[in-house]
Tab-separated table of C-alpha atoms in Angstrom:
chain	number	residue	atom	x	y	z
A	1188	MET	CA	97.231	132.967	149.406
A	1189	ALA	CA	94.464	130.367	149.695
A	1190	ALA	CA	94.491	127.528	147.175
A	1191	THR	CA	91.655	127.186	144.685
A	1192	GLN	CA	89.541	124.034	144.835
A	1193	ALA	CA	91.430	122.583	141.854
A	1194	GLU	CA	94.823	123.183	143.544
A	1195	ALA	CA	93.776	122.122	147.015
A	1196	ASP	CA	94.951	118.977	148.766
A	1197	ILE	CA	92.004	119.334	151.144
A	1198	HIS	CA	88.880	121.291	150.250
A	1199	LEU	CA	85.689	121.834	152.226
A	1200	GLU	CA	82.765	123.323	150.319
A	1201	GLY	CA	79.914	124.911	152.272
A	1202	VAL	CA	80.308	122.469	155.168
A	1203	THR	CA	77.861	122.710	158.065
A	1204	LYS	CA	77.633	120.343	161.033
A	1205	ARG	CA	74.681	120.340	163.422
A	1206	PHE	CA	74.302	118.412	166.640
A	1207	ALA	CA	70.585	118.536	167.481
A	1208	ASP	CA	69.799	122.294	167.551
A	1209	MET	CA	73.461	123.348	167.921
A	1210	LYS	CA	75.442	124.389	164.836
A	1211	ALA	CA	79.084	123.393	165.502
A	1212	VAL	CA	80.372	124.356	162.033
A	1213	ASP	CA	78.546	126.975	159.961
A	1214	ASP	CA	78.788	127.003	156.144
A	1215	LEU	CA	82.568	126.611	156.086
A	1216	THR	CA	84.502	126.764	152.808
A	1217	LEU	CA	88.217	126.090	153.110
A	1218	SER	CA	91.087	125.103	150.779
A	1219	ILE	CA	94.465	123.794	151.976
A	1220	PRO	CA	97.255	123.414	149.381
A	1221	ARG	CA	99.522	120.383	149.118
A	1222	GLY	CA	102.463	120.440	151.529
A	1223	ASN	CA	100.996	123.183	153.730
A	1224	PHE	CA	101.282	123.159	157.527
A	1225	PHE	CA	97.806	124.475	158.305
A	1226	ALA	CA	96.579	125.299	161.819
A	1227	MET	CA	92.995	125.724	162.984
A	1228	LEU	CA	93.159	127.940	166.049
A	1229	GLY	CA	90.391	128.928	168.399
A	1230	PRO	CA	88.785	128.539	171.812
A	1231	SER	CA	86.962	125.426	173.004
A	1232	GLY	CA	83.677	124.972	171.186
A	1233	CYS	CA	84.602	127.032	168.121
A	1234	GLY	CA	84.255	124.073	165.702
A	1235	LYS	CA	87.906	123.343	164.932
A	1236	THR	CA	87.950	119.713	166.161
A	1237	THR	CA	84.606	118.981	164.489
A	1238	THR	CA	86.050	120.321	161.226
A	1239	LEU	CA	89.106	118.059	161.594
A	1240	ARG	CA	86.873	115.061	162.309
A	1241	MET	CA	84.892	115.728	159.133
A	1242	ILE	CA	88.129	115.793	157.114
A	1243	GLY	CA	89.136	112.473	158.712
A	1244	GLY	CA	85.720	110.874	158.211
A	1245	PHE	CA	84.876	110.501	161.903
A	1246	GLU	CA	81.912	112.869	161.441
A	1247	ASN	CA	79.731	113.394	158.375
A	1248	PRO	CA	78.699	116.943	157.472
A	1249	THR	CA	75.043	117.852	157.779
A	1250	GLU	CA	75.488	119.905	154.611
A	1251	GLY	CA	78.359	120.472	152.185
A	1252	ARG	CA	81.120	118.371	150.629
A	1253	VAL	CA	84.630	117.241	151.610
A	1254	PHE	CA	87.325	116.703	148.945
A	1255	LEU	CA	90.779	115.113	149.246
A	1256	GLY	CA	93.072	115.557	146.268
A	1257	GLY	CA	90.077	116.607	144.186
A	1258	ALA	CA	88.062	113.459	145.007
A	1259	ASP	CA	84.734	113.770	146.831
A	1260	VAL	CA	85.083	111.730	150.046
A	1261	THR	CA	82.073	113.162	151.897
A	1262	GLU	CA	80.485	109.733	152.354
A	1263	ALA	CA	83.714	107.712	152.595
A	1264	PRO	CA	84.558	106.056	155.958
A	1265	PRO	CA	87.885	106.918	157.658
A	1266	TYR	CA	89.690	103.781	156.441
A	1267	LYS	CA	88.970	104.750	152.833
A	1268	ARG	CA	90.458	108.219	153.179
A	1269	ASP	CA	94.129	108.806	152.515
A	1270	VAL	CA	94.676	110.621	155.813
A	1271	ASN	CA	95.835	109.585	159.283
A	1272	THR	CA	95.079	111.254	162.611
A	1273	VAL	CA	97.238	111.784	165.700
A	1274	PHE	CA	95.227	112.437	168.858
A	1275	GLN	CA	96.189	113.934	172.221
A	1276	SER	CA	95.835	110.453	173.725
A	1277	TYR	CA	98.568	108.360	172.143
A	1278	ALA	CA	96.417	105.195	171.814
A	1279	LEU	CA	99.459	102.903	171.679
A	1280	PHE	CA	99.135	99.172	172.286
A	1281	PRO	CA	100.817	98.630	175.684
A	1282	HIS	CA	101.712	94.959	174.991
A	1283	LEU	CA	103.513	95.711	171.691
A	1284	THR	CA	107.011	97.109	171.220
A	1285	VAL	CA	107.577	100.500	169.626
A	1286	GLU	CA	108.379	98.937	166.247
A	1287	LYS	CA	105.310	96.670	166.438
A	1288	ASN	CA	103.095	99.634	167.249
A	1289	VAL	CA	104.436	101.525	164.239
A	1290	ALA	CA	104.113	98.453	161.995
A	1291	PHE	CA	100.541	97.670	163.018
A	1292	GLY	CA	98.792	99.476	160.167
A	1293	LEU	CA	101.177	98.112	157.533
A	1294	GLU	CA	100.754	94.515	158.691
A	1295	ARG	CA	96.997	94.855	158.433
A	1296	LYS	CA	97.472	95.932	154.807
A	1297	LYS	CA	99.553	92.803	154.135
A	1298	VAL	CA	102.675	94.692	153.126
A	1299	SER	CA	105.706	92.424	152.697
A	1300	LYS	CA	107.927	91.867	155.741
A	1301	ASP	CA	110.933	93.477	154.076
A	1302	GLU	CA	108.906	96.543	153.153
A	1303	VAL	CA	107.441	96.742	156.669
A	1304	ARG	CA	110.928	96.581	158.189
A	1305	LYS	CA	112.228	99.323	155.903
A	1306	ARG	CA	109.281	101.671	156.356
A	1307	VAL	CA	109.146	101.220	160.123
A	1308	GLY	CA	112.880	101.912	160.310
A	1309	ASP	CA	112.497	105.032	158.177
A	1310	ALA	CA	109.576	106.290	160.287
A	1311	LEU	CA	111.453	105.769	163.548
A	1312	GLU	CA	114.527	107.518	162.131
A	1313	LEU	CA	112.324	110.432	161.133
A	1314	VAL	CA	111.082	110.898	164.718
A	1315	GLN	CA	114.560	110.082	166.128
A	1316	LEU	CA	113.447	106.970	168.043
A	1317	ALA	CA	115.208	104.132	166.189
A	1318	HIS	CA	117.242	103.378	169.333
A	1319	LEU	CA	114.047	102.667	171.311
A	1320	SER	CA	112.428	100.294	168.827
A	1321	LYS	CA	112.395	97.325	171.244
A	1322	ARG	CA	110.863	99.193	174.182
A	1323	LYS	CA	107.204	99.062	175.128
A	1324	PRO	CA	105.015	102.156	175.645
A	1325	GLY	CA	105.204	101.865	179.431
A	1326	GLN	CA	108.959	102.430	179.217
A	1327	LEU	CA	108.630	105.718	177.298
A	1328	SER	CA	108.242	109.338	178.356
A	1329	GLY	CA	105.202	111.292	177.205
A	1330	GLY	CA	107.170	112.986	174.456
A	1331	GLN	CA	108.586	109.699	173.213
A	1332	ALA	CA	105.132	108.097	173.198
A	1333	GLN	CA	103.785	110.984	171.141
A	1334	ARG	CA	106.628	110.523	168.637
A	1335	VAL	CA	105.728	106.846	168.331
A	1336	ALA	CA	102.119	107.811	167.612
A	1337	LEU	CA	103.401	110.227	164.967
A	1338	ALA	CA	105.618	107.561	163.368
A	1339	ARG	CA	102.672	105.127	163.284
A	1340	ALA	CA	100.543	107.740	161.505
A	1341	LEU	CA	103.274	108.550	158.968
A	1342	VAL	CA	104.408	105.018	158.160
A	1343	ASN	CA	101.422	104.548	155.817
A	1344	ARG	CA	102.555	107.591	153.833
A	1345	PRO	CA	99.181	109.341	153.917
A	1346	ARG	CA	98.193	112.268	151.736
A	1347	ALA	CA	97.657	114.360	154.863
A	1348	LEU	CA	98.242	114.106	158.594
A	1349	LEU	CA	95.574	115.418	160.960
A	1350	LEU	CA	96.777	116.516	164.391
A	1351	ASP	CA	94.143	116.961	167.113
A	1352	GLU	CA	95.876	118.919	169.924
A	1353	PRO	CA	98.695	116.309	169.901
A	1354	LEU	CA	100.908	118.199	172.370
A	1355	GLY	CA	98.217	119.197	174.848
A	1356	ALA	CA	99.114	116.578	177.469
A	1357	LEU	CA	102.825	117.471	177.579
A	1358	ASP	CA	104.608	119.883	179.904
A	1359	LEU	CA	105.593	123.308	178.581
A	1360	ARG	CA	109.296	122.593	177.964
A	1361	LEU	CA	108.600	119.373	176.073
A	1362	ARG	CA	105.723	120.928	174.157
A	1363	LYS	CA	107.986	123.695	172.861
A	1364	GLN	CA	110.636	121.153	171.863
A	1365	LEU	CA	108.135	119.019	169.946
A	1366	GLN	CA	106.675	122.057	168.190
A	1367	ILE	CA	110.017	122.539	166.450
A	1368	GLU	CA	110.326	118.796	165.801
A	1369	LEU	CA	106.879	118.622	164.196
A	1370	LYS	CA	107.738	121.510	161.908
A	1371	ARG	CA	111.037	119.842	160.950
A	1372	ILE	CA	109.301	116.551	160.192
A	1373	GLN	CA	106.651	118.237	158.077
A	1374	GLN	CA	109.302	120.059	156.065
A	1375	ASP	CA	111.322	116.838	155.621
A	1376	ILE	CA	108.439	114.746	154.275
A	1377	GLY	CA	106.512	117.519	152.541
A	1378	ILE	CA	102.983	116.256	153.164
A	1379	THR	CA	100.028	118.327	154.308
A	1380	PHE	CA	99.616	118.746	158.074
A	1381	VAL	CA	96.341	120.028	159.537
A	1382	HIS	CA	96.796	120.939	163.183
A	1383	VAL	CA	94.033	121.803	165.661
A	1384	THR	CA	95.082	123.828	168.713
A	1385	HIS	CA	93.856	126.468	171.150
A	1386	ASP	CA	97.480	127.541	171.804
A	1387	GLN	CA	98.282	130.683	169.808
A	1388	GLU	CA	102.051	130.367	170.261
A	1389	GLU	CA	101.959	126.761	169.078
A	1390	ALA	CA	100.092	127.747	165.910
A	1391	MET	CA	102.409	130.675	165.210
A	1392	THR	CA	105.539	128.558	165.767
A	1393	MET	CA	104.598	125.800	163.343
A	1394	ALA	CA	101.988	126.815	160.794
A	1395	ASP	CA	102.432	128.236	157.299
A	1396	GLU	CA	98.821	129.377	157.460
A	1397	ILE	CA	96.454	129.796	160.407
A	1398	ALA	CA	92.661	129.917	160.375
A	1399	VAL	CA	91.257	131.572	163.493
A	1400	MET	CA	87.826	130.060	164.208
A	1401	ASN	CA	84.956	131.424	166.255
A	1402	VAL	CA	81.414	130.026	166.657
A	1403	GLY	CA	81.782	127.648	163.719
A	1404	LYS	CA	83.218	130.132	161.241
A	1405	ILE	CA	86.664	131.303	160.152
A	1406	GLU	CA	87.126	134.882	161.377
A	1407	GLN	CA	90.390	135.310	159.463
A	1408	ALA	CA	92.985	133.118	157.753
A	1409	GLY	CA	96.543	133.925	156.769
A	1410	SER	CA	100.144	133.725	157.884
A	1411	ALA	CA	101.035	134.339	161.518
A	1412	THR	CA	102.471	137.716	160.482
A	1413	ASP	CA	99.261	138.710	158.644
A	1414	LEU	CA	97.041	137.807	161.580
A	1415	TYR	CA	99.259	139.408	164.196
A	1416	GLU	CA	100.078	142.632	162.358
A	1417	ARG	CA	96.774	143.127	160.539
A	1418	PRO	CA	93.899	141.496	162.431
A	1419	LYS	CA	90.540	142.168	160.782
A	1420	THR	CA	88.331	141.706	163.848
A	1421	ALA	CA	88.613	142.428	167.555
A	1422	PHE	CA	88.271	138.694	168.228
A	1423	VAL	CA	91.357	137.880	166.124
A	1424	ALA	CA	93.282	140.815	167.613
A	1425	ASN	CA	92.618	139.607	171.153
A	1426	PHE	CA	92.920	135.867	170.553
A	1427	LEU	CA	96.268	136.036	168.757
A	1428	GLY	CA	98.426	137.866	171.270
A	1429	ILE	CA	97.595	140.900	173.381
A	1430	SER	CA	96.052	143.935	171.719
A	1431	ASN	CA	95.311	147.430	172.918
A	1432	LEU	CA	91.997	148.603	171.473
A	1433	VAL	CA	90.663	152.154	171.822
A	1434	ASP	CA	87.267	153.388	170.611
A	1435	ALA	CA	87.454	156.080	167.949
A	1436	GLN	CA	85.592	157.774	165.112
A	1437	VAL	CA	86.875	158.086	161.532
A	1438	ARG	CA	87.181	161.825	160.820
A	1439	ALA	CA	89.040	162.325	157.531
A	1440	VAL	CA	90.962	160.575	154.754
A	1441	ASN	CA	93.852	162.477	153.156
A	1442	ASN	CA	96.973	161.518	151.155
A	1443	GLY	CA	96.806	157.829	152.014
A	1444	HIS	CA	96.237	158.371	155.736
A	1445	THR	CA	93.049	158.251	157.767
A	1446	ARG	CA	92.610	160.500	160.792
A	1447	LEU	CA	90.658	159.113	163.726
A	1448	GLU	CA	89.559	160.802	166.928
A	1449	THR	CA	89.231	159.005	170.264
A	1450	HIS	CA	86.306	159.862	172.526
A	1451	ASP	CA	88.632	161.909	174.781
A	1452	GLY	CA	89.754	164.044	171.833
A	1453	ALA	CA	93.125	162.508	170.855
A	1454	ASP	CA	93.924	162.407	167.116
A	1455	LEU	CA	95.411	159.191	165.731
A	1456	ASN	CA	96.585	158.480	162.183
A	1457	VAL	CA	96.710	155.202	160.305
A	1458	PRO	CA	97.579	154.346	156.678
A	1459	THR	CA	94.245	154.127	154.880
A	1460	GLU	CA	95.129	150.743	153.384
A	1461	ARG	CA	95.335	149.371	156.960
A	1462	CYS	CA	91.839	150.632	157.788
A	1463	GLY	CA	89.753	148.275	155.671
A	1464	PRO	CA	86.217	149.126	154.553
A	1465	HIS	CA	85.147	150.904	157.748
A	1466	GLY	CA	83.685	154.028	156.163
A	1467	THR	CA	83.131	156.829	158.649
A	1468	HIS	CA	81.458	154.926	161.471
A	1469	GLU	CA	82.688	154.048	164.950
A	1470	VAL	CA	85.776	151.798	164.988
A	1471	ARG	CA	88.383	150.477	167.363
A	1472	VAL	CA	92.003	151.502	166.888
A	1473	GLY	CA	94.548	148.839	167.795
A	1474	VAL	CA	98.266	148.630	168.552
A	1475	ARG	CA	100.341	145.784	169.989
A	1476	PRO	CA	102.007	146.356	173.404
A	1477	GLU	CA	105.578	145.932	172.142
A	1478	LYS	CA	105.103	148.597	169.425
A	1479	ILE	CA	104.546	151.363	171.970
A	1480	ARG	CA	107.284	153.542	173.479
A	1481	LEU	CA	106.746	155.315	176.796
A	1482	PHE	CA	107.918	158.878	177.457
A	1483	PRO	CA	107.512	160.909	180.646
A	1484	GLU	CA	104.925	163.665	180.247
A	1485	GLY	CA	106.630	166.744	178.807
A	1486	ASP	CA	109.463	164.877	177.024
A	1487	ALA	CA	109.852	165.173	173.253
A	1488	VAL	CA	108.215	162.398	171.226
A	1489	PRO	CA	109.337	161.367	167.686
A	1490	ASP	CA	107.667	163.428	164.959
A	1491	GLY	CA	104.667	161.831	163.308
A	1492	SER	CA	103.910	159.492	166.210
A	1493	ASN	CA	100.459	158.550	167.373
A	1494	ILE	CA	100.209	159.739	170.985
A	1495	LEU	CA	97.922	158.919	173.888
A	1496	ARG	CA	98.397	160.222	177.413
A	1497	GLY	CA	97.863	158.387	180.649
A	1498	LYS	CA	99.117	157.370	184.067
A	1499	VAL	CA	101.114	154.263	185.048
A	1500	VAL	CA	98.996	151.985	187.268
A	1501	VAL	CA	101.178	148.836	187.131
A	1502	ALA	CA	104.918	148.373	186.438
A	1503	ALA	CA	105.980	144.717	186.601
A	1504	PHE	CA	109.548	143.476	186.077
A	1505	LEU	CA	109.410	140.250	184.004
A	1506	GLY	CA	113.125	139.639	183.456
A	1507	VAL	CA	113.432	140.004	179.682
A	1508	SER	CA	110.921	142.843	179.687
A	1509	ILE	CA	108.941	145.258	181.833
A	1510	GLN	CA	105.152	145.261	181.556
A	1511	TYR	CA	103.327	148.499	182.172
A	1512	ILE	CA	99.601	149.033	182.442
A	1513	ILE	CA	98.640	152.596	181.599
A	1514	ARG	CA	95.241	154.126	182.295
A	1515	THR	CA	94.582	156.667	179.556
A	1516	ALA	CA	92.728	159.931	179.869
A	1517	GLY	CA	89.733	158.155	178.301
A	1518	GLY	CA	89.731	155.447	180.977
A	1519	GLU	CA	91.117	152.527	178.918
A	1520	GLU	CA	93.861	150.383	180.432
A	1521	LEU	CA	96.577	149.666	177.865
A	1522	ASN	CA	99.486	147.207	178.045
A	1523	VAL	CA	103.023	148.240	177.137
A	1524	PHE	CA	106.035	145.893	176.988
A	1525	THR	CA	109.524	147.396	176.980
A	1526	GLN	CA	112.665	145.316	176.494
A	1527	ASN	CA	115.057	145.077	179.427
A	1528	THR	CA	118.081	146.272	177.480
A	1529	GLU	CA	119.686	148.446	180.161
A	1530	GLY	CA	118.849	146.502	183.324
A	1531	ALA	CA	116.293	149.209	184.039
A	1532	GLU	CA	114.108	149.071	187.127
A	1533	PRO	CA	110.367	149.484	186.503
A	1534	ASP	CA	110.185	152.457	188.865
A	1535	SER	CA	112.101	154.554	186.323
A	1536	LEU	CA	108.585	155.066	184.943
A	1537	GLY	CA	106.884	153.982	188.127
A	1538	VAL	CA	103.312	153.790	189.335
A	1539	GLY	CA	101.615	157.158	189.371
A	1540	ARG	CA	103.837	158.756	186.703
A	1541	ASP	CA	102.144	160.717	183.898
A	1542	VAL	CA	103.365	159.324	180.568
A	1543	GLN	CA	102.938	159.572	176.825
A	1544	LEU	CA	102.325	156.406	174.773
A	1545	ALA	CA	103.837	156.877	171.319
A	1546	TRP	CA	103.917	154.590	168.300
A	1547	SER	CA	104.221	154.714	164.532
A	1548	PRO	CA	101.000	155.051	162.480
A	1549	GLU	CA	102.300	152.124	160.396
A	1550	HIS	CA	101.936	149.877	163.472
A	1551	THR	CA	98.279	150.793	163.904
A	1552	PHE	CA	95.329	148.650	162.802
A	1553	VAL	CA	91.595	149.277	162.769
A	1554	VAL	CA	88.696	146.879	163.422
A	1555	ASP	CA	84.945	147.355	163.640
A	1556	ARG	CA	83.579	148.494	167.000
A	1557	ASP	CA	81.240	145.479	167.171
């Protein structure tokens, strides 16, 4: 549940940012509670980095206010805000050792030498780099350099840490490793993390709450489970994972279920509380690929299932799973993932086979056609 303004560690109120005639962020109101790992997820140009920069003080909003811990900091410069930022570029000083890089901000604040030594040591222990304290950045791997940048940002004990695609320059294996490390660190220290990313898996792995952004606005915010299982728009459904969407018309509501009819005449049912306020107009019915079971045409299907019929056009063996693409009678191409539990070959339901796609109504969601 979103924090109220009074409870929020970070609060944006009606924030808009224009660059000439382009509106990068559009009337955004957002509250992030203390200790939350919050991700802003979206494609390039959606406004997520601009929003982060306004929280950090690197951009001023054209309209609206920015609050940190209840204090209005809209006009405050970055150095007067109790936040630190970690960028994709590590921005380490190449001539300084790891410990000197981490200590840099403390020394500028004239913290005592004993306190600097203790806090630098604690920060390096937190990111598991105490053993490399005497090395210089040129002697570090990319992952180690990013941990140093993280330690330098945390050593000042900020109210919040802002992360601007910090793992984007790393290879896939290392990125996945550091995703878990970042989550561990955030849980250990308990401060607010605000993470900007275009990587859906990264956001889902780490964040307590995700805001999916599109053209300067938040399309939907919630937990990874909420967004994945109950997307409210086609954009969210397609950006966060793979979705199968089929055009349909709402036909009837009865006993907590809504009946929908696809344009090729198939009836589908969905719990009414999963439909949202769509009335009786044209909608799109959605189901995730892994929720669907495939049955050869003519085989019995579990009672109560939603059923579409189609033909297999692709069957690809992926190791842990088999991906099928099914062209339905209505012409849509739907994805189906089945687990490789029996060492099955994809040609057991091979290309050209007529099949039934069956899934539970409780795994169905509905979004507006537009």
